[in-house]
Every structure is written in structure tokens, then in C-alpha cells.
Coordinates of C-alpha atoms and ligand atoms in Angstrom, one line a residue:
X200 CA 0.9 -23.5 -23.1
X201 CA -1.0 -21.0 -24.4
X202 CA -3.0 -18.5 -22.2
X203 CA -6.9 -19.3 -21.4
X204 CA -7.8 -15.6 -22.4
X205 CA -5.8 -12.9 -24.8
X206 CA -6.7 -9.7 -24.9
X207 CA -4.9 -7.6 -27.8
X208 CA -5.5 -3.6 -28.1
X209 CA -8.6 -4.2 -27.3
X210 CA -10.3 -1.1 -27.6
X211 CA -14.7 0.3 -26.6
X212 CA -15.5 3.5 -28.1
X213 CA -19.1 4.9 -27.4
X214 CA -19.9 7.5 -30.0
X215 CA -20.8 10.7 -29.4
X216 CA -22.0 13.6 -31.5
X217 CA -18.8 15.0 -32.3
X218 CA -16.7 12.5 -31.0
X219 CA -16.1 9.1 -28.7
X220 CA -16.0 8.4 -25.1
X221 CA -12.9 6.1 -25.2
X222 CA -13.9 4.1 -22.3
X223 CA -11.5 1.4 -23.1
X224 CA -8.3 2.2 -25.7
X225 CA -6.2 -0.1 -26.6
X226 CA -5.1 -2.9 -23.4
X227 CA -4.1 -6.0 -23.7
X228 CA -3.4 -8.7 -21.4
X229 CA -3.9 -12.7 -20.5
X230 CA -5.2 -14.4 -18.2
X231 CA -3.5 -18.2 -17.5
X232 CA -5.1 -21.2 -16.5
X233 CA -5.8 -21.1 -13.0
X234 CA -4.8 -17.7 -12.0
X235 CA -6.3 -15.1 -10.8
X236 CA -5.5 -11.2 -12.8
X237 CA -7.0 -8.6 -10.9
X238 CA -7.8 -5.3 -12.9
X239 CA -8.1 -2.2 -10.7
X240 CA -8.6 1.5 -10.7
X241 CA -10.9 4.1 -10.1
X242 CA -14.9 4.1 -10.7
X243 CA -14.5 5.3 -14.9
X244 CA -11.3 4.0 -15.6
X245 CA -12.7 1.3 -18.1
X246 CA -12.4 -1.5 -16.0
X247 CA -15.7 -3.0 -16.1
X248 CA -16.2 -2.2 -19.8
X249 CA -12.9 -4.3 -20.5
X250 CA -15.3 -7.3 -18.8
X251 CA -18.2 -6.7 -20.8
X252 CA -16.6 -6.4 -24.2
X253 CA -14.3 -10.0 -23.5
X254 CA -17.9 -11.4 -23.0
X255 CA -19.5 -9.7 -25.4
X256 CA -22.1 -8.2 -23.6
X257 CA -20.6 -5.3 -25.4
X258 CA -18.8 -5.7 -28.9
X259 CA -15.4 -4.3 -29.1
X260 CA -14.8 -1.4 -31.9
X261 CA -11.0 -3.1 -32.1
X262 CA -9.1 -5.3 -31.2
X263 CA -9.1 -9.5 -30.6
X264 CA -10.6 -11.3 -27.6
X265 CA -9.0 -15.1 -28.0
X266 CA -10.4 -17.7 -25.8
X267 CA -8.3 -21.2 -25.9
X268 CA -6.9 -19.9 -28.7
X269 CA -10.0 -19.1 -30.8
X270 CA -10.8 -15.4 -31.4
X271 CA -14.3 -15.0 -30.4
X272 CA -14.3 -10.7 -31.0
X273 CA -15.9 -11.3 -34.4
X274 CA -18.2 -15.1 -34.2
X275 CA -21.5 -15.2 -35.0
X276 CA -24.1 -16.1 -32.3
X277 CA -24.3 -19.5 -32.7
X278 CA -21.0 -20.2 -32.4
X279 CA -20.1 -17.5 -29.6
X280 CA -22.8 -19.6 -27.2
X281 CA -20.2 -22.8 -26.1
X282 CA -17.7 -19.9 -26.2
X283 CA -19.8 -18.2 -24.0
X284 CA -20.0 -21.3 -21.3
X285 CA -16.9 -21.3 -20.7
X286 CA -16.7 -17.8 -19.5
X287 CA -18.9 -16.7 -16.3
X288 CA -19.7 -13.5 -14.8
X289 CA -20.6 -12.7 -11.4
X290 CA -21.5 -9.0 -11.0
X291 CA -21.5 -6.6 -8.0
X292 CA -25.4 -6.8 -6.9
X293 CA -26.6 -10.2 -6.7
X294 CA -29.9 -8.8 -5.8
X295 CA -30.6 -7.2 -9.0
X296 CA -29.3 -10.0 -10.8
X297 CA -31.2 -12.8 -9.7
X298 CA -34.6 -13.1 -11.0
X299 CA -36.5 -12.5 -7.5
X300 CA -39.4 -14.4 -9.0
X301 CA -37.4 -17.6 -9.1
X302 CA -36.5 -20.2 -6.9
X303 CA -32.9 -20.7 -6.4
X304 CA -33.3 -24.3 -8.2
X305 CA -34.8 -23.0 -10.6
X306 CA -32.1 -20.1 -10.8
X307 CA -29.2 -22.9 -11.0
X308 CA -30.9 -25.5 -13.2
X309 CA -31.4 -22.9 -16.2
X310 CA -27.6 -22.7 -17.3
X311 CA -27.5 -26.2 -17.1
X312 CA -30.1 -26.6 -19.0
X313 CA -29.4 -23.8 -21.5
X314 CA -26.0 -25.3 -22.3
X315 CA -27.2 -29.1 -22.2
X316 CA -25.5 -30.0 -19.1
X317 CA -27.7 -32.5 -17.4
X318 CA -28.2 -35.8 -18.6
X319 CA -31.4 -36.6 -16.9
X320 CA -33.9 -34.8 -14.0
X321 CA -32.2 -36.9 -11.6
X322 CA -28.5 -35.4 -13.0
X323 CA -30.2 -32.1 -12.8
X324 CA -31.2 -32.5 -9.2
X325 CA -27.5 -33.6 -8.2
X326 CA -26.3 -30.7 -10.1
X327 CA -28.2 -27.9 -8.3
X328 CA -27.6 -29.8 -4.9
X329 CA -23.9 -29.9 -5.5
X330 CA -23.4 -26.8 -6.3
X331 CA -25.1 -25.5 -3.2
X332 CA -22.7 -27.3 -1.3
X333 CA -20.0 -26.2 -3.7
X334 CA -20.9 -22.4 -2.3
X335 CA -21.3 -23.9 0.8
X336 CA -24.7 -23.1 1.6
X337 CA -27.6 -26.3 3.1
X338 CA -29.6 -28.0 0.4
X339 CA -33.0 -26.6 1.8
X340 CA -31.9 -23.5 -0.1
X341 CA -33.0 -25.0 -3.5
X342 CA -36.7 -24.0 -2.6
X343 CA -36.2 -20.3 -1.3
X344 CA -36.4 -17.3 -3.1
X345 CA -33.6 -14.6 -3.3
X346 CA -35.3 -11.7 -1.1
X347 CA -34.9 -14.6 1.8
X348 CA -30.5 -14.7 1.8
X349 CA -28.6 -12.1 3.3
X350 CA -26.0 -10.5 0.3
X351 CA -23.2 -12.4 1.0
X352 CA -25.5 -15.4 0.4
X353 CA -26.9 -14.1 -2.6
X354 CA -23.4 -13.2 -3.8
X355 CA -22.8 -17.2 -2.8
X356 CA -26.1 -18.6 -5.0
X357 CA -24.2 -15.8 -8.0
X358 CA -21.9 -17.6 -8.0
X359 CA -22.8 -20.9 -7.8
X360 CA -25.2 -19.9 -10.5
X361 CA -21.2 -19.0 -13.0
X362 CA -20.4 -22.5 -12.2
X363 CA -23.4 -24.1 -13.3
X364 CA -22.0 -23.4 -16.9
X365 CA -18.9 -25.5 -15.9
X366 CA -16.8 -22.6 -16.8
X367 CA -12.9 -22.5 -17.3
X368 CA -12.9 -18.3 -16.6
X369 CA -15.3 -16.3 -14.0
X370 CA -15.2 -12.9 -14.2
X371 CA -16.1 -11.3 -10.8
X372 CA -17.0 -7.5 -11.9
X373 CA -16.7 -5.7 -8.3
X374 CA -18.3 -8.9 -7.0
X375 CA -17.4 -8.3 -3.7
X376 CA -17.7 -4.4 -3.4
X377 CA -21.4 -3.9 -2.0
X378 CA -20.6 -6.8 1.1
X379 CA -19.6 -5.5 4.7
X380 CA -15.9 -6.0 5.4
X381 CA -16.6 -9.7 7.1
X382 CA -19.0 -11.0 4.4
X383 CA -16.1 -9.5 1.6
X384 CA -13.5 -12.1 3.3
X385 CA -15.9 -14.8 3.4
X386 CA -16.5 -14.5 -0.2
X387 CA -12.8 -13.9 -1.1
X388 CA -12.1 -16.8 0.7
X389 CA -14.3 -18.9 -1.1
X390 CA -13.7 -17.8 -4.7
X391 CA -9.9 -18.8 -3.7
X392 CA -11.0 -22.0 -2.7
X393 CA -13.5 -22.4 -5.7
X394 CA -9.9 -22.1 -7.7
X395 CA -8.2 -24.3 -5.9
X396 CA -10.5 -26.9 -6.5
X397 CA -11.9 -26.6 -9.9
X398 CA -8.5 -24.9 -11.4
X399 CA -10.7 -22.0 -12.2
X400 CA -8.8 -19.0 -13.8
X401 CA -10.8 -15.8 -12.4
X402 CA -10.4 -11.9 -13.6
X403 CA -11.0 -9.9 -10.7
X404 CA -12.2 -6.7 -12.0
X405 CA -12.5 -3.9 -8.3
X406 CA -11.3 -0.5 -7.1
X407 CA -10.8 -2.5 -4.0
X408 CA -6.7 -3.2 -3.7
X409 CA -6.7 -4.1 -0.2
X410 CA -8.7 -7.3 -1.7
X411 CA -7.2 -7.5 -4.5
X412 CA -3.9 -7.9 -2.5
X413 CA -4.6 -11.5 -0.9
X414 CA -6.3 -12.7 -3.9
X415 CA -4.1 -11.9 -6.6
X416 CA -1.4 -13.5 -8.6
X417 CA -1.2 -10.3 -11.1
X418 CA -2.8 -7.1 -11.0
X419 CA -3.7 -4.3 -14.2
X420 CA -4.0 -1.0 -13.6
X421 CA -6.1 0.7 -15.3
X422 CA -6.5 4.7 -15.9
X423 CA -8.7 6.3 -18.5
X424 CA -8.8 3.5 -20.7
X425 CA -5.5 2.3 -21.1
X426 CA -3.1 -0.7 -18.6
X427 CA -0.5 1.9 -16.8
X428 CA 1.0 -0.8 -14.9
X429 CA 1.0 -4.5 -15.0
X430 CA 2.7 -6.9 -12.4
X431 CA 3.2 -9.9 -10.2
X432 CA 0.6 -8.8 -7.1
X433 CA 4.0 -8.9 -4.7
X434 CA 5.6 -7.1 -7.1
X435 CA 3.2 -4.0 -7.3
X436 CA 2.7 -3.8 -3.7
X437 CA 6.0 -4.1 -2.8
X438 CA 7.7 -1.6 -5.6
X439 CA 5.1 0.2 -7.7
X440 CA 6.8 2.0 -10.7
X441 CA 4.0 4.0 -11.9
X442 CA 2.7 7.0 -9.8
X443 CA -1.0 6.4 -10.2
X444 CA -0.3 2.8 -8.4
X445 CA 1.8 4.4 -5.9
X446 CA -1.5 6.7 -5.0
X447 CA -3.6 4.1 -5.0
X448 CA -1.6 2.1 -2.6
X449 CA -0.7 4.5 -0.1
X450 CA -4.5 4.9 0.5
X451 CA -4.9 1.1 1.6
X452 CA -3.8 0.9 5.1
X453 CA -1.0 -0.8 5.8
X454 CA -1.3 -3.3 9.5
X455 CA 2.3 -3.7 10.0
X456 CA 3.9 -1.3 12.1
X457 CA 7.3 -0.6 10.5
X458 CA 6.0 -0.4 6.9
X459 CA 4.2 2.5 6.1
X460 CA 3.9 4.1 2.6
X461 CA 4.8 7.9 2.2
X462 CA 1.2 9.3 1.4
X463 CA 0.8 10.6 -2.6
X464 CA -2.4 12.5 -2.9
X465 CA -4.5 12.6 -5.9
X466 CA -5.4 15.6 -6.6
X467 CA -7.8 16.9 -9.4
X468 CA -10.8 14.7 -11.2
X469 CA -10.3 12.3 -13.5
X470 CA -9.8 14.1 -16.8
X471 CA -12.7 13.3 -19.1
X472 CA -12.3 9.9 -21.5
X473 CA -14.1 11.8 -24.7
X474 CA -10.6 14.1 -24.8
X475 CA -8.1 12.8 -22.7
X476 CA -4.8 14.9 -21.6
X477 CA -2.2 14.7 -24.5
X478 CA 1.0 13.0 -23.8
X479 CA 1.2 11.2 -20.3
X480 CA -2.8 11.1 -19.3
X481 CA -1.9 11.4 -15.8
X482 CA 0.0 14.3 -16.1
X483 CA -2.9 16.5 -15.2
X484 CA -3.0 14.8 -11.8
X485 CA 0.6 13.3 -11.0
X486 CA 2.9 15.0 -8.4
X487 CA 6.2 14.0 -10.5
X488 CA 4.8 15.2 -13.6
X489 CA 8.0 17.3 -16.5
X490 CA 7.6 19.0 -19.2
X491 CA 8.2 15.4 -21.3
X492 CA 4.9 14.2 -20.1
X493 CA 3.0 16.7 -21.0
X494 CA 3.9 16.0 -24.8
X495 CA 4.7 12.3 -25.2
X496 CA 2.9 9.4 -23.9
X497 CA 5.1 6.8 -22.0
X498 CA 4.6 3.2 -23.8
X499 CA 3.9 0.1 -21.1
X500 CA 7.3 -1.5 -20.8
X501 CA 9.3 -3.7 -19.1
X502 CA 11.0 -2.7 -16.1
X503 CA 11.6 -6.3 -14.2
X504 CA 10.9 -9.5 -15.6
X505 CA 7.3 -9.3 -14.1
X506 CA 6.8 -6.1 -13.6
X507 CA 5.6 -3.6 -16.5
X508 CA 5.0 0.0 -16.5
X509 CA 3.9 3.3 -18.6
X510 CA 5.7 6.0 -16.8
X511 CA 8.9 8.4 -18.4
X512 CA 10.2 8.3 -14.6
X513 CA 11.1 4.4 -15.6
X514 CA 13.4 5.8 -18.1
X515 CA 16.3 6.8 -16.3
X516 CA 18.6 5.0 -13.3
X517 CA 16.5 3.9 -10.6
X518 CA 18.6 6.3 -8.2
X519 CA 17.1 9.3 -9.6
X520 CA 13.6 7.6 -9.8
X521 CA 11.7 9.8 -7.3
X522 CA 9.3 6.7 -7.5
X523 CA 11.3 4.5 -5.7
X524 CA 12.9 6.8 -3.6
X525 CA 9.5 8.2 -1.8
X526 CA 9.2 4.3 -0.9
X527 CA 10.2 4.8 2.9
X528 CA 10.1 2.8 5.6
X529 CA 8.6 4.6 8.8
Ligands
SF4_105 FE1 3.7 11.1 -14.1 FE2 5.1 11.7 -16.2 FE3 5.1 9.3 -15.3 FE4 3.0 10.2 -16.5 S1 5.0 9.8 -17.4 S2 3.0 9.1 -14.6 S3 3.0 12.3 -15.8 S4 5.9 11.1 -14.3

């Protein structure tokens, strides 16, 4: 069967006098019917430009964006619109992206109006009432106004506001990232249970792994643009095989006693995206970084059946892989 969404070398360049910042350059990955990819890394790494650009909020300067087959990069307005149904976004502030002037009826009714949806007032009506309960919040909401929900209800009416369009892909950009830890689960929880029951696929797009962990069938990581690692979720957390996932992960606490991770500092900014390090562009900042990487960027390959990664250190036998030998058990 073929994937919901493809991404190939895609690629967002924002010109600059004298040059580009290459915000995105050259990822590709797909995202399956009913699954949930998660794309992670740190504030700058591209991330949430890779959401815009697949929904065209921001054209790509290369690369194809195919949806169900159809590459929707290059169509023209009219035919990018029931394209664009079938792909929802729900982004990090709910506050600022909720017309406060509106009432949430009114807030839920206009996608299913926009795209035809409704058959009559009285479909219309059901609609917006079933979705509330869909988000799991009382009817009487339909008549409120956004400044009266706390965030994590907002983030719910978001939400229930994507699946107005009847969508087959949300795209959550840090949609749970400005919540307090408690409201986070709740809303993690019901995305889950969102996909469970409508077979939604979602792309998860956070710097947030400890999420992204219980959510997750794969995860991306990103780093100045480009995918450095690309696995099964129990994969990556288990045996990371690129360094700048090992450092990310050793700064989520881990509960169990028994299992700690030996800590890999980052150290050093993120290297700008308008001129990125030759060769490996981690090497400015990894711990394990030769001479190699400082001349030759690593390609993302295969190094288990689900597991893909762009680092040299992949290159030899895993017993001299410092990698997987700083994996310790405490
Ligand atoms: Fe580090 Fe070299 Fe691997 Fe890049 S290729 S992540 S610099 S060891």
C-alpha cells in the first residue's frame, strides 16, 4: 500500500543577500496510514518549516510533497484546496490561533463549511456538537468564546477544529509544548485515542522526546536541516546510533532505576543554517567527532531493518562503536 504522505529531498531555502538560510535541505520521509512519525530536535533545526512546506503554507524550493499518491509541491490553488482537507494542522498556541472574536460554533462550523461538509443546518449542528464530544468537552461549549477555556481546552477546541475538515493526516507542530506537564498527558492521550478511532495518521512535529516517546511509532531527527536519524520509536530509545540522538536522550530522565543513560553533553551553539559546518554538520559539537567528519558528510543509511542513521561511527563493527558502548546500564 502506498504511504499517505512522501516526502522526497524536500528542501526550504530563505534567500538572503549573499546567500540562503537552508532551513530545510534535502529530508525525506513517509508517513503511513494510521501512524504516528514524530520529527524532533532543537528549536532551529527545521522542523517546523518541514510542516509548513508539506502544507504549503510555505512552497518548497525542491523537492516533491506526494499525498495519496498525488504530488501536491507544484498544484495550482484550486486543486491544492481538497488536497488541503485532508491535511490538518494544529499549532502550539491555540490562543493565537483561534479567532477570539468567534464563538466556538462558529469556529468549528467554518471548515465544514469551507470544504462543503454539511448537508443541511441541522447536519451542521450535529457536526459541531459531535465534535465537541469527539474532544471530549460538554456541548454548552458551542456558545463560549476562546478567552473563557483554560489551554489545554483550547488546545482541545484546535483540535477539534483539524477534524472538522475530516482529515486523513494532522499535523500537531509543538501542539502540546506550551501546556503544564498534566494538561500535556491529557492531550497526548487524546490525540492517541483520536487515532485509534478515526485511523488518523499524525506527524508529530516537538523538541519534546519524553512525549514523543509514548506517542510514537517512528521518530526523525532532525539537525540543521537535514534527518540524522530515523527509527522505530523503541528502536531509537533503546539503541540510538547517531550521537546527536544519544544527547538528546540522555537529557530526558529516565524513571526506572537500573536504566540510566551515560550523560553526552552538547556543547557549543547550533552552527548557523546560512553556512553550515563542511563534512559531518555535527562535528562542531559531537564528543566522538575524527578527522573523517570534518571532511565528508555521512549519508543516512541503514543500520537495522528499522533503524537508519547519518553517522561515520556506523561504519565500522559495532564493538568499536563508542556509540553503543557508552550505552551503560547503572
Ligand atoms: Fe559525530 Fe562524526 Fe558521527 Fe558526525 S559523523 S555524528 S561528527 S562521529
Amino acid at each position: 500500500m502506498i504511504p499517505l504522505l512522501q516526502v522526497n529531498d524536500l528542501k526550504k531555502h530563505f534567500p538572503l543577500r549573499g546567500g540562503a538560510v537552508k532551513a530545510v535541505d534535502g529530508i525525506s520521509f513517509e508517513v503511513r496510514r494510521g501512524e504516528t512519525l514524530s520529527i524532533v530536535g532543537e528549536s532551529g533545526c527545521g522542523k517546523s518549516t518541514v510542516g509548513r512546506a508539506v502544507l504549503r503554507l510555505l512552497e518548497p524550493s525542491a523537492g516533491q510533497v506526494v499525498l495519496d499518491g498525488q504530488r501536491i509541491d507544484q498544484l495550482a490553488a484550486a486543486k491544492l484546496r481538497p488536497m488541503r482537507r485532508r491535511m490538518q494542522v494544529v499549532f502550539q498556541d491555540p490562543f493565537s490561533s483561534l479567532n477570539p472574536r468567534m464563538r466556538v460554533r462558529d469556529i468549528l462550523a467554518e471548515p465544514i463549511r469551507n470544504f462543503g461538509l454539511a448537508s443541511s443546518r441541522a447536519d451542521l449542528t450535529a457536526r459541531v456538537t459531535r465534535l465537541l464530544d469527539t474532544v471530549r468537552l460538554l456541548a454548552d461549549a458551542a456558545g463560549r468564546f476562546p478567552h473563557e477555556f483554560s489551554g489545554g481546552q483550547r488546545q482541545r477546541i484546535g483540535i477539534a477544529r483539524a477534524l472538522a475538515a475530516e482529515p486523513d493526516l494532522i499535523i500537531c507542530d509543538e501542539a502540546v509544548s506550551a501546556l503544564d506537564v498534566s494538561v500535556k498527558a491529557q492531550i497526548v492521550n487524546l490525540l492517541q485515542d483520536l487515532q485509534a478511532e478515526l485511523g488518523l495518521a499524525l506527524l508529530f512535529i516537538s523538541h519534546d522526546l519524553a512525549i514523543v516517546e509514548h506517542m510514537t511509532h517512528r521518530v526523525a531527527v532532525m539537525y540543521l536541516g537535514r534527518i540524522v536519524e530515523m527509527a522505530t520509536s523503541r528502536r531509537i530509545f533503546a539503541t540510538p546510533r547517531h550521537p546527536y540522538t544519544y544527547a538528546l536522550l540522555s537529557a530526558v530522565p529516565v524513571p526506572e532505576p537500573g536504566h540510566a543513560r551515560t550523560r553526552v553533553v552538547l556543547t557549543g551553539d547550533v552552527p548557523s543554517p546560512i553556512n553550515p559546518p563542511s563534512g559531518c554538520r555535527f562535528h562542531t559539537r559531537c564528543p566522538f567527532a575524527f578527522e573523517r567528519c570534518r571532511t565528508e558528510e555521512p549519508e543516512l543509511r541503514a543500520v537495522q531493518p528499522d533503524q537508519s542513521a547519518a553517522c561515520h561511527l556506523n561504519d565500522g563493527p559495532d564493538e568499536d562503536n563508542p556509540l553503543l558502548r557508552t550505552k551503560v546500564l547503572a
